[in-house]
Short mmCIF file of the C-alpha atoms (twelve columns), coordinates in Angstrom:
data_MODEL
# 
_entry.id   MODEL 
# 
loop_
_atom_site.group_PDB 
_atom_site.id 
_atom_site.type_symbol 
_atom_site.label_atom_id 
_atom_site.label_alt_id 
_atom_site.label_comp_id 
_atom_site.label_asym_id 
_atom_site.label_seq_id 
_atom_site.Cartn_x 
_atom_site.Cartn_y 
_atom_site.Cartn_z 
_atom_site.pdbx_PDB_model_num 
ATOM 1   C CA . MET A 1   -15.142 28.074  0.512   1 
ATOM 2   C CA . ASP A 2   -12.460 29.284  2.953   1 
ATOM 3   C CA . ALA A 3   -12.699 32.921  3.854   1 
ATOM 4   C CA . ILE A 4   -9.789  35.192  2.739   1 
ATOM 5   C CA . ILE A 5   -8.354  37.348  5.410   1 
ATOM 6   C CA . LYS A 6   -5.425  39.895  5.697   1 
ATOM 7   C CA . PRO A 7   -2.118  38.585  6.678   1 
ATOM 8   C CA . ILE A 8   -1.549  37.866  10.234  1 
ATOM 9   C CA . ARG A 9   1.077   40.454  10.865  1 
ATOM 10  C CA . SER A 10  3.801   42.314  8.918   1 
ATOM 11  C CA . GLY A 11  7.360   40.858  8.774   1 
ATOM 12  C CA . LYS A 12  9.607   39.076  6.512   1 
ATOM 13  C CA . PRO A 13  8.831   35.567  5.497   1 
ATOM 14  C CA . ALA A 14  10.771  32.567  6.778   1 
ATOM 15  C CA . GLU A 15  14.003  31.991  5.079   1 
ATOM 16  C CA . LYS A 16  14.103  29.598  2.216   1 
ATOM 17  C CA . SER A 17  14.852  26.037  2.848   1 
ATOM 18  C CA . GLU A 18  18.345  24.822  2.110   1 
ATOM 19  C CA . ILE A 19  16.619  21.867  0.469   1 
ATOM 20  C CA . PRO A 20  14.834  22.737  -2.850  1 
ATOM 21  C CA . ALA A 21  11.132  22.983  -2.462  1 
ATOM 22  C CA . SER A 22  10.651  20.562  -5.336  1 
ATOM 23  C CA . ASP A 23  12.219  17.808  -3.184  1 
ATOM 24  C CA . TYR A 24  9.025   17.874  -0.911  1 
ATOM 25  C CA . MET A 25  6.536   17.660  -3.860  1 
ATOM 26  C CA . ALA A 26  6.944   13.920  -4.346  1 
ATOM 27  C CA . SER A 27  7.510   10.631  -2.563  1 
ATOM 28  C CA . ALA A 28  11.063  9.692   -1.870  1 
ATOM 29  C CA . ILE A 29  11.025  6.590   -3.860  1 
ATOM 30  C CA . ASP A 30  13.695  6.485   -6.565  1 
ATOM 31  C CA . THR A 31  11.782  5.418   -9.627  1 
ATOM 32  C CA . ASP A 32  15.082  4.828   -11.376 1 
ATOM 33  C CA . LEU A 33  16.113  2.294   -8.829  1 
ATOM 34  C CA . VAL A 34  15.542  -1.385  -9.787  1 
ATOM 35  C CA . ARG A 35  13.979  -2.582  -6.447  1 
ATOM 36  C CA . PRO A 36  14.291  -6.394  -5.589  1 
ATOM 37  C CA . SER A 37  11.222  -8.479  -5.629  1 
ATOM 38  C CA . ARG A 38  9.375   -9.569  -2.327  1 
ATOM 39  C CA . SER A 39  10.669  -13.047 -2.812  1 
ATOM 40  C CA . GLU A 40  14.348  -11.689 -3.223  1 
ATOM 41  C CA . ALA A 41  13.825  -9.697  0.004   1 
ATOM 42  C CA . GLU A 42  12.663  -12.692 1.990   1 
ATOM 43  C CA . ALA A 43  15.637  -14.585 0.608   1 
ATOM 44  C CA . ALA A 44  17.755  -11.807 1.943   1 
ATOM 45  C CA . VAL A 45  16.384  -12.070 5.384   1 
ATOM 46  C CA . LYS A 46  16.917  -15.789 5.308   1 
ATOM 47  C CA . THR A 47  20.579  -15.287 4.430   1 
ATOM 48  C CA . LEU A 48  20.942  -12.860 7.457   1 
ATOM 49  C CA . LEU A 49  19.324  -15.371 9.712   1 
ATOM 50  C CA . ALA A 50  21.772  -18.068 8.512   1 
ATOM 51  C CA . TYR A 51  24.665  -15.579 8.962   1 
ATOM 52  C CA . ILE A 52  24.056  -15.163 12.781  1 
ATOM 53  C CA . GLY A 53  24.072  -19.007 13.092  1 
ATOM 54  C CA . GLU A 54  20.375  -19.736 13.017  1 
ATOM 55  C CA . ASN A 55  18.776  -22.968 11.455  1 
ATOM 56  C CA . THR A 56  16.339  -21.162 9.070   1 
ATOM 57  C CA . SER A 57  14.364  -24.498 8.653   1 
ATOM 58  C CA . ARG A 58  13.305  -24.798 12.351  1 
ATOM 59  C CA . GLU A 59  9.513   -24.107 12.961  1 
ATOM 60  C CA . GLY A 60  9.928   -20.799 14.778  1 
ATOM 61  C CA . LEU A 61  11.749  -19.258 11.796  1 
ATOM 62  C CA . LEU A 62  9.881   -20.609 8.906   1 
ATOM 63  C CA . ASP A 63  7.725   -17.536 8.539   1 
ATOM 64  C CA . THR A 64  10.182  -15.009 9.889   1 
ATOM 65  C CA . PRO A 65  11.428  -13.873 6.325   1 
ATOM 66  C CA . ARG A 66  7.813   -13.097 5.370   1 
ATOM 67  C CA . ARG A 67  7.003   -11.298 8.519   1 
ATOM 68  C CA . MET A 68  10.165  -9.113  8.452   1 
ATOM 69  C CA . VAL A 69  9.499   -7.920  4.982   1 
ATOM 70  C CA . GLU A 70  5.901   -7.186  6.002   1 
ATOM 71  C CA . ALA A 71  7.132   -5.346  8.987   1 
ATOM 72  C CA . TYR A 72  9.565   -3.380  6.679   1 
ATOM 73  C CA . ASP A 73  6.657   -2.398  4.550   1 
ATOM 74  C CA . GLU A 74  5.063   -0.751  7.460   1 
ATOM 75  C CA . LEU A 75  8.184   0.648   9.350   1 
ATOM 76  C CA . PHE A 76  9.435   2.351   5.983   1 
ATOM 77  C CA . GLN A 77  6.068   3.353   4.488   1 
ATOM 78  C CA . GLY A 78  7.320   6.928   4.538   1 
ATOM 79  C CA . TYR A 79  9.182   6.562   1.326   1 
ATOM 80  C CA . ALA A 80  5.863   6.446   -0.392  1 
ATOM 81  C CA . GLN A 81  4.387   9.363   1.266   1 
ATOM 82  C CA . CYS A 82  4.495   12.993  -0.242  1 
ATOM 83  C CA . PRO A 83  4.966   15.882  2.249   1 
ATOM 84  C CA . ALA A 84  3.249   18.287  -0.177  1 
ATOM 85  C CA . GLU A 85  0.175   16.158  -0.160  1 
ATOM 86  C CA . ILE A 86  0.071   15.775  3.616   1 
ATOM 87  C CA . LEU A 87  0.188   19.621  3.903   1 
ATOM 88  C CA . ASP A 88  -2.040  20.259  0.917   1 
ATOM 89  C CA . ARG A 89  -5.187  21.702  2.698   1 
ATOM 90  C CA . THR A 90  -4.971  24.885  4.893   1 
ATOM 91  C CA . PHE A 91  -7.745  27.160  6.312   1 
ATOM 92  C CA . GLY A 92  -8.233  30.622  6.148   1 
ATOM 93  C CA . GLU A 93  -10.819 31.354  8.890   1 
ATOM 94  C CA . THR A 94  -8.589  32.288  11.755  1 
ATOM 95  C CA . ALA A 95  -10.239 35.303  13.144  1 
ATOM 96  C CA . GLY A 96  -7.138  37.325  12.810  1 
ATOM 97  C CA . TYR A 97  -4.931  34.972  14.851  1 
ATOM 98  C CA . ASP A 98  -1.523  36.367  15.014  1 
ATOM 99  C CA . ASP A 99  0.741   34.227  17.086  1 
ATOM 100 C CA . PHE A 100 2.671   30.992  16.415  1 
ATOM 101 C CA . VAL A 101 1.032   27.512  16.593  1 
ATOM 102 C CA . LEU A 102 2.712   24.838  18.755  1 
ATOM 103 C CA . ILE A 103 2.259   21.164  18.986  1 
ATOM 104 C CA . ARG A 104 4.156   19.456  21.810  1 
ATOM 105 C CA . ASP A 105 5.078   15.845  22.468  1 
ATOM 106 C CA . ILE A 106 4.488   14.407  18.983  1 
ATOM 107 C CA . ASN A 107 5.661   10.719  19.634  1 
ATOM 108 C CA . PHE A 108 7.719   9.276   16.780  1 
ATOM 109 C CA . HIS A 109 9.855   6.229   16.071  1 
ATOM 110 C CA . SER A 110 12.405  6.051   13.271  1 
ATOM 111 C CA . HIS A 111 15.561  3.744   12.217  1 
ATOM 112 C CA . CYS A 112 19.171  5.015   12.260  1 
ATOM 113 C CA . GLU A 113 20.552  4.525   8.690   1 
ATOM 114 C CA . HIS A 114 23.857  3.525   10.085  1 
ATOM 115 C CA . HIS A 115 22.808  0.456   11.957  1 
ATOM 116 C CA . VAL A 116 19.160  0.118   11.013  1 
ATOM 117 C CA . MET A 117 18.210  0.156   14.666  1 
ATOM 118 C CA . PRO A 118 15.255  1.937   16.154  1 
ATOM 119 C CA . PHE A 119 15.365  5.461   17.718  1 
ATOM 120 C CA . TYR A 120 12.233  7.057   19.384  1 
ATOM 121 C CA . GLY A 121 11.304  10.086  21.024  1 
ATOM 122 C CA . LYS A 122 9.120   13.266  20.803  1 
ATOM 123 C CA . ALA A 123 8.898   16.183  18.381  1 
ATOM 124 C CA . HIS A 124 7.739   19.711  19.315  1 
ATOM 125 C CA . ILE A 125 6.799   21.873  16.276  1 
ATOM 126 C CA . ALA A 126 5.784   25.502  16.019  1 
ATOM 127 C CA . TYR A 127 5.136   27.670  12.848  1 
ATOM 128 C CA . ALA A 128 4.065   31.253  12.599  1 
ATOM 129 C CA . PRO A 129 1.340   31.347  9.854   1 
ATOM 130 C CA . VAL A 130 0.730   34.152  7.556   1 
ATOM 131 C CA . ASP A 131 -2.812  33.919  6.510   1 
ATOM 132 C CA . ARG A 132 -3.810  30.325  6.608   1 
ATOM 133 C CA . VAL A 133 -3.190  27.411  9.084   1 
ATOM 134 C CA . VAL A 134 -2.788  23.648  8.521   1 
ATOM 135 C CA . GLY A 135 -4.860  20.922  10.247  1 
ATOM 136 C CA . LEU A 136 -2.960  20.010  13.481  1 
ATOM 137 C CA . SER A 137 -2.980  16.382  12.590  1 
ATOM 138 C CA . LYS A 138 -1.218  17.080  9.473   1 
ATOM 139 C CA . LEU A 139 2.004   18.097  11.217  1 
ATOM 140 C CA . ALA A 140 2.065   14.779  13.212  1 
ATOM 141 C CA . ARG A 141 1.699   12.914  10.053  1 
ATOM 142 C CA . LEU A 142 4.409   14.928  8.393   1 
ATOM 143 C CA . VAL A 143 6.744   13.802  11.263  1 
ATOM 144 C CA . ASP A 144 5.736   10.182  10.565  1 
ATOM 145 C CA . ALA A 145 6.371   10.504  6.871   1 
ATOM 146 C CA . PHE A 146 10.004  11.408  7.486   1 
ATOM 147 C CA . ALA A 147 10.450  9.193   10.468  1 
ATOM 148 C CA . HIS A 148 9.285   6.045   8.618   1 
ATOM 149 C CA . ARG A 149 12.485  6.170   6.565   1 
ATOM 150 C CA . LEU A 150 16.074  5.448   7.338   1 
ATOM 151 C CA . GLN A 151 17.238  8.572   9.099   1 
ATOM 152 C CA . THR A 152 19.686  10.475  11.304  1 
ATOM 153 C CA . GLN A 153 18.036  12.553  13.875  1 
ATOM 154 C CA . GLU A 154 19.726  15.715  12.552  1 
ATOM 155 C CA . HIS A 155 18.412  15.078  9.058   1 
ATOM 156 C CA . LEU A 156 14.978  14.250  10.363  1 
ATOM 157 C CA . THR A 157 14.731  17.462  12.263  1 
ATOM 158 C CA . ALA A 158 15.984  19.463  9.141   1 
ATOM 159 C CA . GLN A 159 13.469  17.703  6.857   1 
ATOM 160 C CA . VAL A 160 10.368  18.494  8.976   1 
ATOM 161 C CA . ALA A 161 11.312  22.083  9.295   1 
ATOM 162 C CA . GLY A 162 12.151  22.362  5.630   1 
ATOM 163 C CA . ALA A 163 8.955   20.830  4.381   1 
ATOM 164 C CA . ILE A 164 6.921   23.161  6.432   1 
ATOM 165 C CA . ASN A 165 8.877   26.101  5.375   1 
ATOM 166 C CA . ALA A 166 8.744   25.181  1.754   1 
ATOM 167 C CA . ILE A 167 5.194   24.250  1.502   1 
ATOM 168 C CA . LEU A 168 3.466   26.414  3.991   1 
ATOM 169 C CA . LYS A 169 5.695   29.384  3.523   1 
ATOM 170 C CA . PRO A 170 5.136   30.702  7.181   1 
ATOM 171 C CA . ARG A 171 7.091   33.602  8.822   1 
ATOM 172 C CA . GLY A 172 9.147   30.990  10.725  1 
ATOM 173 C CA . VAL A 173 9.368   27.359  11.785  1 
ATOM 174 C CA . ALA A 174 10.806  25.879  15.128  1 
ATOM 175 C CA . VAL A 175 11.498  22.142  15.526  1 
ATOM 176 C CA . VAL A 176 12.862  20.442  18.529  1 
ATOM 177 C CA . MET A 177 13.339  16.641  18.589  1 
ATOM 178 C CA . GLU A 178 14.507  14.524  21.536  1 
ATOM 179 C CA . ALA A 179 15.140  10.811  21.105  1 
ATOM 180 C CA . GLU A 180 16.794  7.790   22.472  1 
ATOM 181 C CA . HIS A 181 18.830  5.744   20.066  1 
ATOM 182 C CA . THR A 182 19.029  1.959   20.627  1 
ATOM 183 C CA . CYS A 183 22.135  1.901   18.370  1 
ATOM 184 C CA . MET A 184 23.656  3.709   21.474  1 
ATOM 185 C CA . SER A 185 21.719  2.295   24.321  1 
ATOM 186 C CA . VAL A 186 21.659  -1.423  23.629  1 
ATOM 187 C CA . ARG A 187 24.983  -1.758  21.597  1 
ATOM 188 C CA . GLY A 188 28.191  -0.203  21.283  1 
ATOM 189 C CA . ILE A 189 28.717  2.067   24.392  1 
ATOM 190 C CA . ALA A 190 25.320  0.768   25.757  1 
ATOM 191 C CA . LYS A 191 24.298  3.893   27.652  1 
ATOM 192 C CA . GLU A 192 20.679  3.474   28.184  1 
ATOM 193 C CA . GLY A 193 18.588  6.490   28.881  1 
ATOM 194 C CA . ALA A 194 20.840  8.988   27.042  1 
ATOM 195 C CA . LYS A 195 18.836  11.546  25.008  1 
ATOM 196 C CA . THR A 196 19.803  13.237  21.707  1 
ATOM 197 C CA . LEU A 197 18.357  16.704  21.329  1 
ATOM 198 C CA . THR A 198 18.257  18.518  17.853  1 
ATOM 199 C CA . THR A 199 16.789  21.764  16.791  1 
ATOM 200 C CA . ARG A 200 16.025  23.664  13.767  1 
ATOM 201 C CA . PHE A 201 14.858  27.446  13.611  1 
ATOM 202 C CA . THR A 202 13.925  29.605  10.729  1 
ATOM 203 C CA . GLY A 203 12.516  32.961  10.122  1 
ATOM 204 C CA . VAL A 204 11.336  34.741  13.220  1 
ATOM 205 C CA . PHE A 205 12.393  31.964  15.540  1 
ATOM 206 C CA . GLN A 206 15.868  32.349  14.230  1 
ATOM 207 C CA . ASP A 207 15.961  36.228  13.993  1 
ATOM 208 C CA . ASN A 208 14.167  36.965  17.289  1 
ATOM 209 C CA . PRO A 209 15.704  35.618  20.372  1 
ATOM 210 C CA . ASP A 210 12.608  36.374  22.366  1 
ATOM 211 C CA . GLU A 211 10.322  34.290  20.256  1 
ATOM 212 C CA . GLN A 212 12.783  31.488  20.179  1 
ATOM 213 C CA . ALA A 213 13.012  31.619  24.006  1 
ATOM 214 C CA . ARG A 214 9.280   31.771  24.392  1 
ATOM 215 C CA . PHE A 215 8.840   28.635  22.127  1 
ATOM 216 C CA . LEU A 216 11.441  26.732  24.187  1 
ATOM 217 C CA . ASN A 217 9.614   27.775  27.415  1 
ATOM 218 C CA . MET A 218 6.402   26.656  26.142  1 
ATOM 219 C CA . VAL A 219 7.876   23.320  25.045  1 
ATOM 220 C CA . ARG A 220 9.185   22.916  28.541  1 
ATOM 221 C CA . GLY A 221 5.958   23.860  30.070  1 
ATOM 222 C CA . VAL A 222 7.206   26.965  31.776  1 
# 
């Protein structure tokens, strides 16, 4: 059984998430929504292929509708994942650890909800625990759970921070995400290499400029 230790340090808890905590306690699948069947989804892919001018009967495209639907099942599996279940196990044996925990360079890939085109990059996450910590791999899994949905980077950043805030109830959360969006780099303005940076700070990282600066310096490796 996990040991019970005193709170790491005094101080007010992190601010409440603007998104209700209940929103993180289940998957994102809308059970009231009537979902198309797999065959209907494959037929929709075939329609899109015909729309761009392809011959859907040619050999190279015969299995494309099936393959594309299977790929969507993998790329968007985050809708079926529950953030609360990912962060459900914590550990109390920390030997009085009283600083924040930072994981840098969490690779992620997601899809822009406006064009359903990929964006990809790195997430940097820190949280200041109160008396229990969560397994490090769980934070990476949390990023994937939200990234494997249609997203904007701003929403993704807020969701990751909000889930940690609502479920773990730390003294503060800091999230930085940097990503390249193919909807900007390979179409439209076509500016390859342009990066988008988004941040979200709560609790001690929002209220204490020194903690925020220390986090950002550690992210940059200073």
